[in-house]
Amino acid sequence: MTKELTERQKLLLSLIIHEHTRTAQPVGSKSIVNQFGLNLSSATIRNELATLTELGYLRQPHTSAGRVPTEEGYRYFVSNLVQQTNLPATTRNTISHQFYQAPQGLVQWLRLAASVLANHSQAASLVTAPHTTRATFKHIELLSTRATQVLLVLVLGGGEIRQRILSLDESVSQENLSELSAHINGLCQNYSADDLKSRHEQLSPLGLIVLDTIIEEMRLSSTLVTGEVYLDGLTNVLTEPEFAQSELARSPMRLLEERTLLNDLISRTIMTEEVGGVQVLIGGEGTWDELRDCSVILTRYGIPDQLTGAIGVLGPMRMPYGHTISTVRFMAGLLSDLVSEHLVE
Amino acid sequence: MTKELTERQKLLLSLIIHEHTRTAQPVGSKSIVNQFGLNLSSATIRNELATLTELGYLRQPHTSAGRVPTEEGYRYFVSNLVQQTNLPATTRNTISHQFYQAPQGLVQWLRLAASVLANHSQAASLVTAPHTTRATFKHIELLSTRATQVLLVLVLGGGEIRQRILSLDESVSQENLSELSAHINGLCQNYSADDLKSRHEQLSPLGLIVLDTIIEEMRLSSTLVTGEVYLDGLTNVLTEPEFAQSELARSPMRLLEERTLLNDLISRTIMTEEVGGVQVLIGGEGTWDELRDCSVILTRYGIPDQLTGAIGVLGPMRMPYGHTISTVRFMAGLLSDLVSEHLVE
DNA sequence: ATTAGCACTCTCACGTTGAGAGTGCTAATT
DNA sequence: AATTAGCACTCTCAACGTGAGAGTGCTAAT
């Protein structure tokens, strides 16, 4: 599959991608020579380009236009040629500072992460809240709001909070509720959803309802993407020239908007990957039609097997991969640190 | 200001707005006669159109094109001519059902409301979580996550939940924390932020930190727009022909994305208005440049002075006002019912 | 007050055209 | 064998011209 390229071909592929990323235009043999002052004539370049085109790494929009990288071209580039530039120390510090200055709180951090990432990548960013694959019970609180309504607040292992309103058949006093929650708190400490099922001894009918609700919420929380997905920089996508006609921009935007599509994308892309590895999805890879002209860069953050989330960007396929991958990786590291410092027991 | 129009002029204004809403094209005298079969000649219509143009209600894109409504025209229409069609009973039922079937929970309801509203209005929808202008303390829970980290969960009057991570100088046991929270819970029941300041008797240093945090969170929660704003249907805006060039679509989208802008818009628009009144903001009204070609329809929902939020849509100025206003009003009513049934004590 | 008629204006879709950029191929050069 | 100069060829794109069509305002008649 990965045909060996000569060094010169690799160089040319890199140059074309670099140039096309900058200008959004097809790039021709002559302009390569001018731009980069190689010791070669345009004719030689043309020959090389012809073979790269045959190999499927380049493409001509029409017979006599310059070359444009294909999806294959980008893939080869990302797999073999891209060089990860570490972000400059000053940038890294600026970003870190923002986090340690900001008010402490998971939601604020995630929102900030999305915003920073969107700015630095000039693309749309997405961040999911971290969650435990194996949720453990930590604490509940039952609060009566009005006669037959009860607000159930459930705290899970990593500090994840879920709430739910219960409608009862008859009214229950706050004292009874407090008693019940104390009872359940004692009974269920640190259990997982599966273990909880066997804990219904000595529980009142109301207690059983509560327990079932708890189990249900814990199950819900165990799907990979749970709760909010924090998005930012959607309009960055609209800025790119390839999405000048709004019709083209609509499909990637729709994907970000539709919860189900987005969840699907995140789970399938990230599923296999360990924390640390960055996934690059170029042009939908045959599965996501909406992403024909887009690339998605995604990675996990958090503590493996304990509390992990996903963070990444969606941008045009014509994207500065080196820089973007570095940025995503750095942000993931930052969030991992925050999570392990503040949220894990 | 509001010059009196003859009945015929009103009719013509309505017809033009109706037709232009449908086609997104300038509408000419002839096409009015054809479409609506008035007993008038096109020449008569032209005379009327000329006066309407002089009055500032209509505008010609160029000398010999049809007429297009101006902002003024839309304002006059909305103030004097629009007829609120109640949504058909079947639609109303379908929507209600969705809510009573859906899993109970504020977040789900708000999300669903945004989604339904976006679909029925074919515009971008926005829904803020309801909150109390005068937040009252209901309950806290303190949970130790790791040595010196404490998770503070705060429940406010209307069931609003806020969470915060506290970093302490020294570690505190969970028993001490439980004791402290029980103490504070007893001490502060139903107090407002201002009242809480005077409750620091008999509190340990840690207790004071917690109390300050509580007060701060309650203050935060008292700004009109707090926490999440649920958006949906952003891509509906991209569909409209007037936003075919993505550049034009970018500004309204940006406004929806920038938290600060959005909050500003919501608070300033809604501030004055009572629950029940629907605010229509046409073309930015000189204040929001980003909305030059857009209209915003916003209203409050909830229980006045107790627990209110905002719900509305943002769409192109060329919008079926009658239908959209009805829809927004209906959704607001629905949410009000849900809130008063489930969230108010 | 309304209308028929007409001259006028302006846009838009369509076709033409020429410059420019880029290509592939061939034959010559290193 | 690799590289290069040269050249004919292709295709896009912006510029221009043109004519049909839609709509207007005005005037004179009803």
PDB file of N, CA and C in Angstrom, chain A residues 104-106 109 111 138-139 141 143-146 149 151 153 155 159 161 163-165 167 227-228 230 232-235 238-239 243-246 250 253-254 257 259 340-345, chain B residues 104-106 109 111 138-139 141 143-146 149 151 153 155 159 161 163-165 167 227-228 230 232-235 238-239 243-246 250 253-254 257 259 340-345:
ATOM      1  N   GLN A 104     -11.920  27.730  39.181  1.00  0.00           N
ATOM      2  CA  GLN A 104     -11.807  26.279  39.133  1.00  0.00           C
ATOM      3  C   GLN A 104     -13.169  25.660  38.907  1.00  0.00           C
ATOM      4  N   GLY A 105     -13.210  24.678  38.085  1.00  0.00           N
ATOM      5  CA  GLY A 105     -14.468  24.001  37.819  1.00  0.00           C
ATOM      6  C   GLY A 105     -14.385  23.316  36.481  1.00  0.00           C
ATOM      7  N   LEU A 106     -14.857  22.103  36.443  1.00  0.00           N
ATOM      8  CA  LEU A 106     -14.702  21.303  35.243  1.00  0.00           C
ATOM      9  C   LEU A 106     -15.301  22.003  34.029  1.00  0.00           C
ATOM     10  N   TRP A 109     -13.235  24.774  32.700  1.00  0.00           N
ATOM     11  CA  TRP A 109     -12.030  24.289  32.037  1.00  0.00           C
ATOM     12  C   TRP A 109     -12.332  23.764  30.634  1.00  0.00           C
ATOM     13  N   ARG A 111     -14.816  24.474  28.708  1.00  0.00           N
ATOM     14  CA  ARG A 111     -15.211  25.565  27.833  1.00  0.00           C
ATOM     15  C   ARG A 111     -13.978  26.332  27.384  1.00  0.00           C
ATOM     16  N   LYS A 138     -20.982   7.340  44.224  1.00  0.00           N
ATOM     17  CA  LYS A 138     -20.272   8.069  45.243  1.00  0.00           C
ATOM     18  C   LYS A 138     -21.248   8.623  46.287  1.00  0.00           C
ATOM     19  N   HIS A 139     -22.319   9.211  45.789  1.00  0.00           N
ATOM     20  CA  HIS A 139     -23.180   9.929  46.716  1.00  0.00           C
ATOM     21  C   HIS A 139     -24.495  10.287  46.031  1.00  0.00           C
ATOM     22  N   GLU A 141     -28.188  12.670  46.762  1.00  0.00           N
ATOM     23  CA  GLU A 141     -28.934  13.586  47.600  1.00  0.00           C
ATOM     24  C   GLU A 141     -30.355  13.622  47.060  1.00  0.00           C
ATOM     25  N   LEU A 143     -33.894  15.713  47.259  1.00  0.00           N
ATOM     26  CA  LEU A 143     -34.459  16.967  47.745  1.00  0.00           C
ATOM     27  C   LEU A 143     -35.887  17.091  47.261  1.00  0.00           C
ATOM     28  N   SER A 144     -36.797  17.361  48.171  1.00  0.00           N
ATOM     29  CA  SER A 144     -38.178  17.519  47.720  1.00  0.00           C
ATOM     30  C   SER A 144     -38.350  18.945  47.214  1.00  0.00           C
ATOM     31  N   THR A 145     -38.886  19.080  46.018  1.00  0.00           N
ATOM     32  CA  THR A 145     -39.088  20.416  45.469  1.00  0.00           C
ATOM     33  C   THR A 145     -40.528  20.867  45.676  1.00  0.00           C
ATOM     34  N   ARG A 146     -41.474  20.054  45.355  1.00  0.00           N
ATOM     35  CA  ARG A 146     -42.864  20.316  45.703  1.00  0.00           C
ATOM     36  C   ARG A 146     -43.495  18.970  46.025  1.00  0.00           C
ATOM     37  N   GLN A 149     -42.772  15.866  43.954  1.00  0.00           N
ATOM     38  CA  GLN A 149     -41.607  15.938  43.079  1.00  0.00           C
ATOM     39  C   GLN A 149     -40.336  15.833  43.898  1.00  0.00           C
ATOM     40  N   LEU A 151     -36.065  15.930  43.557  1.00  0.00           N
ATOM     41  CA  LEU A 151     -34.872  16.149  42.752  1.00  0.00           C
ATOM     42  C   LEU A 151     -33.789  15.204  43.238  1.00  0.00           C
ATOM     43  N   VAL A 153     -29.982  14.138  43.000  1.00  0.00           N
ATOM     44  CA  VAL A 153     -28.652  14.555  42.561  1.00  0.00           C
ATOM     45  C   VAL A 153     -27.694  13.411  42.823  1.00  0.00           C
ATOM     46  N   VAL A 155     -23.831  11.913  42.460  1.00  0.00           N
ATOM     47  CA  VAL A 155     -22.414  12.189  42.211  1.00  0.00           C
ATOM     48  C   VAL A 155     -21.702  10.870  41.950  1.00  0.00           C
ATOM     49  N   GLY A 159     -16.388  12.704  40.136  1.00  0.00           N
ATOM     50  CA  GLY A 159     -16.943  14.024  40.392  1.00  0.00           C
ATOM     51  C   GLY A 159     -18.023  14.389  39.382  1.00  0.00           C
ATOM     52  N   ILE A 161     -21.534  14.764  37.871  1.00  0.00           N
ATOM     53  CA  ILE A 161     -22.807  14.976  38.546  1.00  0.00           C
ATOM     54  C   ILE A 161     -23.962  14.789  37.580  1.00  0.00           C
ATOM     55  N   GLN A 163     -28.354  14.769  37.363  1.00  0.00           N
ATOM     56  CA  GLN A 163     -29.553  15.093  38.115  1.00  0.00           C
ATOM     57  C   GLN A 163     -30.780  14.596  37.392  1.00  0.00           C
ATOM     58  N   ARG A 164     -31.830  14.441  38.152  1.00  0.00           N
ATOM     59  CA  ARG A 164     -33.018  13.820  37.596  1.00  0.00           C
ATOM     60  C   ARG A 164     -34.204  14.220  38.455  1.00  0.00           C
ATOM     61  N   ILE A 165     -35.329  14.399  37.831  1.00  0.00           N
ATOM     62  CA  ILE A 165     -36.533  14.718  38.591  1.00  0.00           C
ATOM     63  C   ILE A 165     -37.412  13.474  38.686  1.00  0.00           C
ATOM     64  N   SER A 167     -41.092  11.901  39.722  1.00  0.00           N
ATOM     65  CA  SER A 167     -42.478  12.192  40.078  1.00  0.00           C
ATOM     66  C   SER A 167     -43.028  11.000  40.857  1.00  0.00           C
ATOM     67  N   GLY A 227     -23.381  13.437  28.173  1.00  0.00           N
ATOM     68  CA  GLY A 227     -23.585  14.840  28.500  1.00  0.00           C
ATOM     69  C   GLY A 227     -23.104  15.778  27.411  1.00  0.00           C
ATOM     70  N   GLU A 228     -22.690  16.912  27.832  1.00  0.00           N
ATOM     71  CA  GLU A 228     -22.342  17.981  26.924  1.00  0.00           C
ATOM     72  C   GLU A 228     -21.130  17.655  26.072  1.00  0.00           C
ATOM     73  N   TYR A 230     -18.589  20.231  24.312  1.00  0.00           N
ATOM     74  CA  TYR A 230     -18.308  21.659  24.226  1.00  0.00           C
ATOM     75  C   TYR A 230     -17.714  21.977  22.874  1.00  0.00           C
ATOM     76  N   ASP A 232     -16.580  25.006  19.990  1.00  0.00           N
ATOM     77  CA  ASP A 232     -16.234  26.413  19.816  1.00  0.00           C
ATOM     78  C   ASP A 232     -15.630  26.606  18.434  1.00  0.00           C
ATOM     79  N   GLY A 233     -15.649  27.845  17.973  1.00  0.00           N
ATOM     80  CA  GLY A 233     -14.997  28.170  16.708  1.00  0.00           C
ATOM     81  C   GLY A 233     -15.703  27.637  15.482  1.00  0.00           C
ATOM     82  N   LEU A 234     -16.993  27.376  15.588  1.00  0.00           N
ATOM     83  CA  LEU A 234     -17.710  26.892  14.407  1.00  0.00           C
ATOM     84  C   LEU A 234     -17.555  27.858  13.246  1.00  0.00           C
ATOM     85  N   THR A 235     -17.540  29.141  13.559  1.00  0.00           N
ATOM     86  CA  THR A 235     -17.448  30.114  12.469  1.00  0.00           C
ATOM     87  C   THR A 235     -16.084  30.097  11.800  1.00  0.00           C
ATOM     88  N   LEU A 238     -16.462  28.527   8.585  1.00  0.00           N
ATOM     89  CA  LEU A 238     -17.075  29.342   7.538  1.00  0.00           C
ATOM     90  C   LEU A 238     -16.064  30.285   6.891  1.00  0.00           C
ATOM     91  N   THR A 239     -14.985  30.568   7.568  1.00  0.00           N
ATOM     92  CA  THR A 239     -13.999  31.502   7.044  1.00  0.00           C
ATOM     93  C   THR A 239     -13.210  30.907   5.885  1.00  0.00           C
ATOM     94  N   PHE A 243     -15.231  26.749   1.817  1.00  0.00           N
ATOM     95  CA  PHE A 243     -16.615  26.695   2.266  1.00  0.00           C
ATOM     96  C   PHE A 243     -17.323  28.016   2.012  1.00  0.00           C
ATOM     97  N   ALA A 244     -16.866  28.703   0.964  1.00  0.00           N
ATOM     98  CA  ALA A 244     -17.449  30.018   0.676  1.00  0.00           C
ATOM     99  C   ALA A 244     -18.935  29.892   0.350  1.00  0.00           C
ATOM    100  N   GLN A 245     -19.301  28.900  -0.466  1.00  0.00           N
ATOM    101  CA  GLN A 245     -20.725  28.663  -0.659  1.00  0.00           C
ATOM    102  C   GLN A 245     -21.232  27.950   0.584  1.00  0.00           C
ATOM    103  N   SER A 246     -22.219  28.559   1.181  1.00  0.00           N
ATOM    104  CA  SER A 246     -22.657  28.035   2.472  1.00  0.00           C
ATOM    105  C   SER A 246     -23.126  26.594   2.347  1.00  0.00           C
ATOM    106  N   ARG A 250     -22.437  23.613   5.092  1.00  0.00           N
ATOM    107  CA  ARG A 250     -23.543  23.146   5.914  1.00  0.00           C
ATOM    108  C   ARG A 250     -23.316  21.744   6.439  1.00  0.00           C
ATOM    109  N   MET A 253     -21.043  21.471   9.438  1.00  0.00           N
ATOM    110  CA  MET A 253     -21.682  22.140  10.571  1.00  0.00           C
ATOM    111  C   MET A 253     -22.816  21.283  11.126  1.00  0.00           C
ATOM    112  N   ARG A 254     -23.565  20.716  10.201  1.00  0.00           N
ATOM    113  CA  ARG A 254     -24.665  19.853  10.631  1.00  0.00           C
ATOM    114  C   ARG A 254     -24.140  18.710  11.496  1.00  0.00           C
ATOM    115  N   GLU A 257     -23.563  19.736  14.845  1.00  0.00           N
ATOM    116  CA  GLU A 257     -24.768  20.104  15.563  1.00  0.00           C
ATOM    117  C   GLU A 257     -25.584  18.889  15.990  1.00  0.00           C
ATOM    118  N   ARG A 259     -26.345  15.866  17.614  1.00  0.00           N
ATOM    119  CA  ARG A 259     -25.750  15.106  18.701  1.00  0.00           C
ATOM    120  C   ARG A 259     -25.392  13.674  18.303  1.00  0.00           C
ATOM    121  N   SER A 340      -6.187  14.890  36.481  1.00  0.00           N
ATOM    122  CA  SER A 340      -5.550  14.024  37.480  1.00  0.00           C
ATOM    123  C   SER A 340      -5.223  14.798  38.742  1.00  0.00           C
ATOM    124  N   GLU A 341      -4.995  16.095  38.618  1.00  0.00           N
ATOM    125  CA  GLU A 341      -4.715  16.864  39.818  1.00  0.00           C
ATOM    126  C   GLU A 341      -5.954  17.118  40.652  1.00  0.00           C
ATOM    127  N   HIS A 342      -7.080  17.292  39.980  1.00  0.00           N
ATOM    128  CA  HIS A 342      -8.241  17.773  40.725  1.00  0.00           C
ATOM    129  C   HIS A 342      -9.393  16.793  40.852  1.00  0.00           C
ATOM    130  N   LEU A 343      -9.465  15.841  39.959  1.00  0.00           N
ATOM    131  CA  LEU A 343     -10.704  15.083  39.941  1.00  0.00           C
ATOM    132  C   LEU A 343     -10.585  13.632  40.352  1.00  0.00           C
ATOM    133  N   VAL A 344      -9.375  13.112  40.424  1.00  0.00           N
ATOM    134  CA  VAL A 344      -9.267  11.683  40.679  1.00  0.00           C
ATOM    135  C   VAL A 344      -8.939  11.453  42.156  1.00  0.00           C
ATOM    136  N   GLU A 345      -9.616  10.519  42.723  1.00  0.00           N
ATOM    137  CA  GLU A 345      -9.384  10.285  44.158  1.00  0.00           C
ATOM    138  C   GLU A 345      -8.169   9.402  44.356  1.00  0.00           C
TER     139      GLU A 345
ATOM    140  N   GLN B 104     -37.537  12.666  32.157  1.00  0.00           N
ATOM    141  CA  GLN B 104     -37.701  13.888  32.919  1.00  0.00           C
ATOM    142  C   GLN B 104     -36.357  14.460  33.315  1.00  0.00           C
ATOM    143  N   GLY B 105     -36.230  15.737  33.198  1.00  0.00           N
ATOM    144  CA  GLY B 105     -34.967  16.361  33.556  1.00  0.00           C
ATOM    145  C   GLY B 105     -34.855  17.675  32.834  1.00  0.00           C
ATOM    146  N   LEU B 106     -34.450  18.687  33.559  1.00  0.00           N
ATOM    147  CA  LEU B 106     -34.440  20.021  32.997  1.00  0.00           C
ATOM    148  C   LEU B 106     -33.610  20.096  31.729  1.00  0.00           C
ATOM    149  N   TRP B 109     -35.286  18.654  28.763  1.00  0.00           N
ATOM    150  CA  TRP B 109     -36.398  19.484  28.293  1.00  0.00           C
ATOM    151  C   TRP B 109     -35.899  20.674  27.489  1.00  0.00           C
ATOM    152  N   ARG B 111     -33.085  21.042  25.966  1.00  0.00           N
ATOM    153  CA  ARG B 111     -32.496  20.585  24.713  1.00  0.00           C
ATOM    154  C   ARG B 111     -33.598  20.260  23.710  1.00  0.00           C
ATOM    155  N   LYS B 138     -30.445  26.167  49.131  1.00  0.00           N
ATOM    156  CA  LYS B 138     -31.276  25.020  49.444  1.00  0.00           C
ATOM    157  C   LYS B 138     -30.472  23.937  50.152  1.00  0.00           C
ATOM    158  N   HIS B 139     -29.287  23.658  49.610  1.00  0.00           N
ATOM    159  CA  HIS B 139     -28.576  22.494  50.115  1.00  0.00           C
ATOM    160  C   HIS B 139     -27.149  22.511  49.589  1.00  0.00           C
ATOM    161  N   GLU B 141     -23.501  19.938  49.457  1.00  0.00           N
ATOM    162  CA  GLU B 141     -22.861  18.669  49.756  1.00  0.00           C
ATOM    163  C   GLU B 141     -21.375  18.860  49.530  1.00  0.00           C
ATOM    164  N   LEU B 143     -17.799  16.853  49.130  1.00  0.00           N
ATOM    165  CA  LEU B 143     -17.256  15.514  48.920  1.00  0.00           C
ATOM    166  C   LEU B 143     -15.762  15.611  48.679  1.00  0.00           C
ATOM    167  N   SER B 144     -15.006  14.828  49.442  1.00  0.00           N
ATOM    168  CA  SER B 144     -13.568  14.878  49.211  1.00  0.00           C
ATOM    169  C   SER B 144     -13.252  13.987  48.025  1.00  0.00           C
ATOM    170  N   THR B 145     -12.493  14.520  47.078  1.00  0.00           N
ATOM    171  CA  THR B 145     -12.133  13.700  45.916  1.00  0.00           C
ATOM    172  C   THR B 145     -10.729  13.136  46.090  1.00  0.00           C
ATOM    173  N   ARG B 146      -9.794  13.963  46.436  1.00  0.00           N
ATOM    174  CA  ARG B 146      -8.479  13.474  46.808  1.00  0.00           C
ATOM    175  C   ARG B 146      -7.990  14.377  47.938  1.00  0.00           C
ATOM    176  N   GLN B 149      -8.510  18.137  47.864  1.00  0.00           N
ATOM    177  CA  GLN B 149      -9.510  18.619  46.913  1.00  0.00           C
ATOM    178  C   GLN B 149     -10.902  18.303  47.431  1.00  0.00           C
ATOM    179  N   LEU B 151     -15.035  18.632  46.378  1.00  0.00           N
ATOM    180  CA  LEU B 151     -16.060  18.961  45.401  1.00  0.00           C
ATOM    181  C   LEU B 151     -17.258  19.526  46.141  1.00  0.00           C
ATOM    182  N   VAL B 153     -21.022  20.748  45.900  1.00  0.00           N
ATOM    183  CA  VAL B 153     -22.236  20.711  45.081  1.00  0.00           C
ATOM    184  C   VAL B 153     -23.285  21.565  45.765  1.00  0.00           C
ATOM    185  N   VAL B 155     -27.106  23.227  45.640  1.00  0.00           N
ATOM    186  CA  VAL B 155     -28.444  23.205  45.048  1.00  0.00           C
ATOM    187  C   VAL B 155     -29.173  24.475  45.451  1.00  0.00           C
ATOM    188  N   GLY B 159     -33.990  24.266  42.046  1.00  0.00           N
ATOM    189  CA  GLY B 159     -33.423  22.999  41.609  1.00  0.00           C
ATOM    190  C   GLY B 159     -32.182  23.204  40.759  1.00  0.00           C
ATOM    191  N   ILE B 161     -28.437  23.551  39.925  1.00  0.00           N
ATOM    192  CA  ILE B 161     -27.285  22.931  40.563  1.00  0.00           C
ATOM    193  C   ILE B 161     -25.999  23.560  40.081  1.00  0.00           C
ATOM    194  N   GLN B 163     -21.647  23.482  40.671  1.00  0.00           N
ATOM    195  CA  GLN B 163     -20.591  22.721  41.309  1.00  0.00           C
ATOM    196  C   GLN B 163     -19.284  23.472  41.216  1.00  0.00           C
ATOM    197  N   ARG B 164     -18.373  23.135  42.101  1.00  0.00           N
ATOM    198  CA  ARG B 164     -17.143  23.897  42.200  1.00  0.00           C
ATOM    199  C   ARG B 164     -16.102  23.015  42.879  1.00  0.00           C
ATOM    200  N   ILE B 165     -14.879  23.160  42.463  1.00  0.00           N
ATOM    201  CA  ILE B 165     -13.807  22.409  43.106  1.00  0.00           C
ATOM    202  C   ILE B 165     -13.027  23.338  44.023  1.00  0.00           C
ATOM    203  N   SER B 167      -9.665  23.874  46.366  1.00  0.00           N
ATOM    204  CA  SER B 167      -8.335  23.364  46.730  1.00  0.00           C
ATOM    205  C   SER B 167      -7.997  23.892  48.113  1.00  0.00           C
ATOM    206  N   GLY B 227     -25.111  30.000  33.116  1.00  0.00           N
ATOM    207  CA  GLY B 227     -24.891  28.644  32.643  1.00  0.00           C
ATOM    208  C   GLY B 227     -25.136  28.502  31.154  1.00  0.00           C
ATOM    209  N   GLU B 228     -25.566  27.351  30.777  1.00  0.00           N
ATOM    210  CA  GLU B 228     -25.694  27.003  29.386  1.00  0.00           C
ATOM    211  C   GLU B 228     -26.762  27.797  28.664  1.00  0.00           C
ATOM    212  N   TYR B 230     -28.853  26.804  25.388  1.00  0.00           N
ATOM    213  CA  TYR B 230     -29.040  25.680  24.473  1.00  0.00           C
ATOM    214  C   TYR B 230     -29.375  26.209  23.094  1.00  0.00           C
ATOM    215  N   ASP B 232     -29.855  25.363  18.866  1.00  0.00           N
ATOM    216  CA  ASP B 232     -30.104  24.297  17.890  1.00  0.00           C
ATOM    217  C   ASP B 232     -30.434  24.937  16.548  1.00  0.00           C
ATOM    218  N   GLY B 233     -30.280  24.163  15.475  1.00  0.00           N
ATOM    219  CA  GLY B 233     -30.688  24.632  14.160  1.00  0.00           C
ATOM    220  C   GLY B 233     -29.811  25.729  13.588  1.00  0.00           C
ATOM    221  N   LEU B 234     -28.584  25.817  14.039  1.00  0.00           N
ATOM    222  CA  LEU B 234     -27.710  26.839  13.462  1.00  0.00           C
ATOM    223  C   LEU B 234     -27.621  26.685  11.948  1.00  0.00           C
ATOM    224  N   THR B 235     -27.625  25.465  11.501  1.00  0.00           N
ATOM    225  CA  THR B 235     -27.478  25.256  10.064  1.00  0.00           C
ATOM    226  C   THR B 235     -28.698  25.711   9.291  1.00  0.00           C
ATOM    227  N   LEU B 238     -27.874  28.787   7.609  1.00  0.00           N
ATOM    228  CA  LEU B 238     -27.050  28.643   6.405  1.00  0.00           C
ATOM    229  C   LEU B 238     -27.883  28.277   5.189  1.00  0.00           C
ATOM    230  N   THR B 239     -29.045  27.737   5.417  1.00  0.00           N
ATOM    231  CA  THR B 239     -29.879  27.302   4.304  1.00  0.00           C
ATOM    232  C   THR B 239     -30.488  28.471   3.553  1.00  0.00           C
ATOM    233  N   PHE B 243     -28.045  34.093   2.868  1.00  0.00           N
ATOM    234  CA  PHE B 243     -26.759  33.810   3.495  1.00  0.00           C
ATOM    235  C   PHE B 243     -25.949  32.818   2.674  1.00  0.00           C
ATOM    236  N   ALA B 244     -26.184  32.831   1.384  1.00  0.00           N
ATOM    237  CA  ALA B 244     -25.491  31.876   0.525  1.00  0.00           C
ATOM    238  C   ALA B 244     -23.983  32.105   0.576  1.00  0.00           C
ATOM    239  N   GLN B 245     -23.541  33.359   0.519  1.00  0.00           N
ATOM    240  CA  GLN B 245     -22.116  33.597   0.732  1.00  0.00           C
ATOM    241  C   GLN B 245     -21.848  33.477   2.219  1.00  0.00           C
ATOM    242  N   SER B 246     -20.937  32.585   2.530  1.00  0.00           N
ATOM    243  CA  SER B 246     -20.753  32.276   3.943  1.00  0.00           C
ATOM    244  C   SER B 246     -20.337  33.510   4.726  1.00  0.00           C
ATOM    245  N   ARG B 250     -21.645  34.489   8.499  1.00  0.00           N
ATOM    246  CA  ARG B 250     -20.723  34.363   9.612  1.00  0.00           C
ATOM    247  C   ARG B 250     -21.112  35.246  10.776  1.00  0.00           C
ATOM    248  N   MET B 253     -23.868  33.935  12.984  1.00  0.00           N
ATOM    249  CA  MET B 253     -23.393  32.725  13.646  1.00  0.00           C
ATOM    250  C   MET B 253     -22.416  33.065  14.767  1.00  0.00           C
ATOM    251  N   ARG B 254     -21.556  34.000  14.464  1.00  0.00           N
ATOM    252  CA  ARG B 254     -20.591  34.405  15.473  1.00  0.00           C
ATOM    253  C   ARG B 254     -21.295  34.914  16.725  1.00  0.00           C
ATOM    254  N   GLU B 257     -22.384  32.241  18.791  1.00  0.00           N
ATOM    255  CA  GLU B 257     -21.308  31.450  19.369  1.00  0.00           C
ATOM    256  C   GLU B 257     -20.632  32.169  20.532  1.00  0.00           C
ATOM    257  N   ARG B 259     -20.319  33.761  23.666  1.00  0.00           N
ATOM    258  CA  ARG B 259     -21.131  33.817  24.870  1.00  0.00           C
ATOM    259  C   ARG B 259     -21.496  35.237  25.275  1.00  0.00           C
ATOM    260  N   SER B 340     -43.373  25.110  36.165  1.00  0.00           N
ATOM    261  CA  SER B 340     -44.204  25.303  37.357  1.00  0.00           C
ATOM    262  C   SER B 340     -44.700  23.965  37.897  1.00  0.00           C
ATOM    263  N   GLU B 341     -44.828  22.988  37.032  1.00  0.00           N
ATOM    264  CA  GLU B 341     -45.281  21.694  37.528  1.00  0.00           C
ATOM    265  C   GLU B 341     -44.189  20.947  38.282  1.00  0.00           C
ATOM    266  N   HIS B 342     -42.954  21.119  37.832  1.00  0.00           N
ATOM    267  CA  HIS B 342     -41.913  20.245  38.371  1.00  0.00           C
ATOM    268  C   HIS B 342     -40.852  20.926  39.209  1.00  0.00           C
ATOM    269  N   LEU B 343     -40.682  22.207  39.033  1.00  0.00           N
ATOM    270  CA  LEU B 343     -39.495  22.785  39.650  1.00  0.00           C
ATOM    271  C   LEU B 343     -39.765  23.773  40.767  1.00  0.00           C
ATOM    272  N   VAL B 344     -41.014  24.222  40.907  1.00  0.00           N
ATOM    273  CA  VAL B 344     -41.250  25.256  41.905  1.00  0.00           C
ATOM    274  C   VAL B 344     -41.846  24.652  43.160  1.00  0.00           C
ATOM    275  N   GLU B 345     -41.359  25.055  44.268  1.00  0.00           N
ATOM    276  CA  GLU B 345     -41.852  24.460  45.518  1.00  0.00           C
ATOM    277  C   GLU B 345     -43.112  25.188  45.988  1.00  0.00           C
TER     278      GLU B 345
END
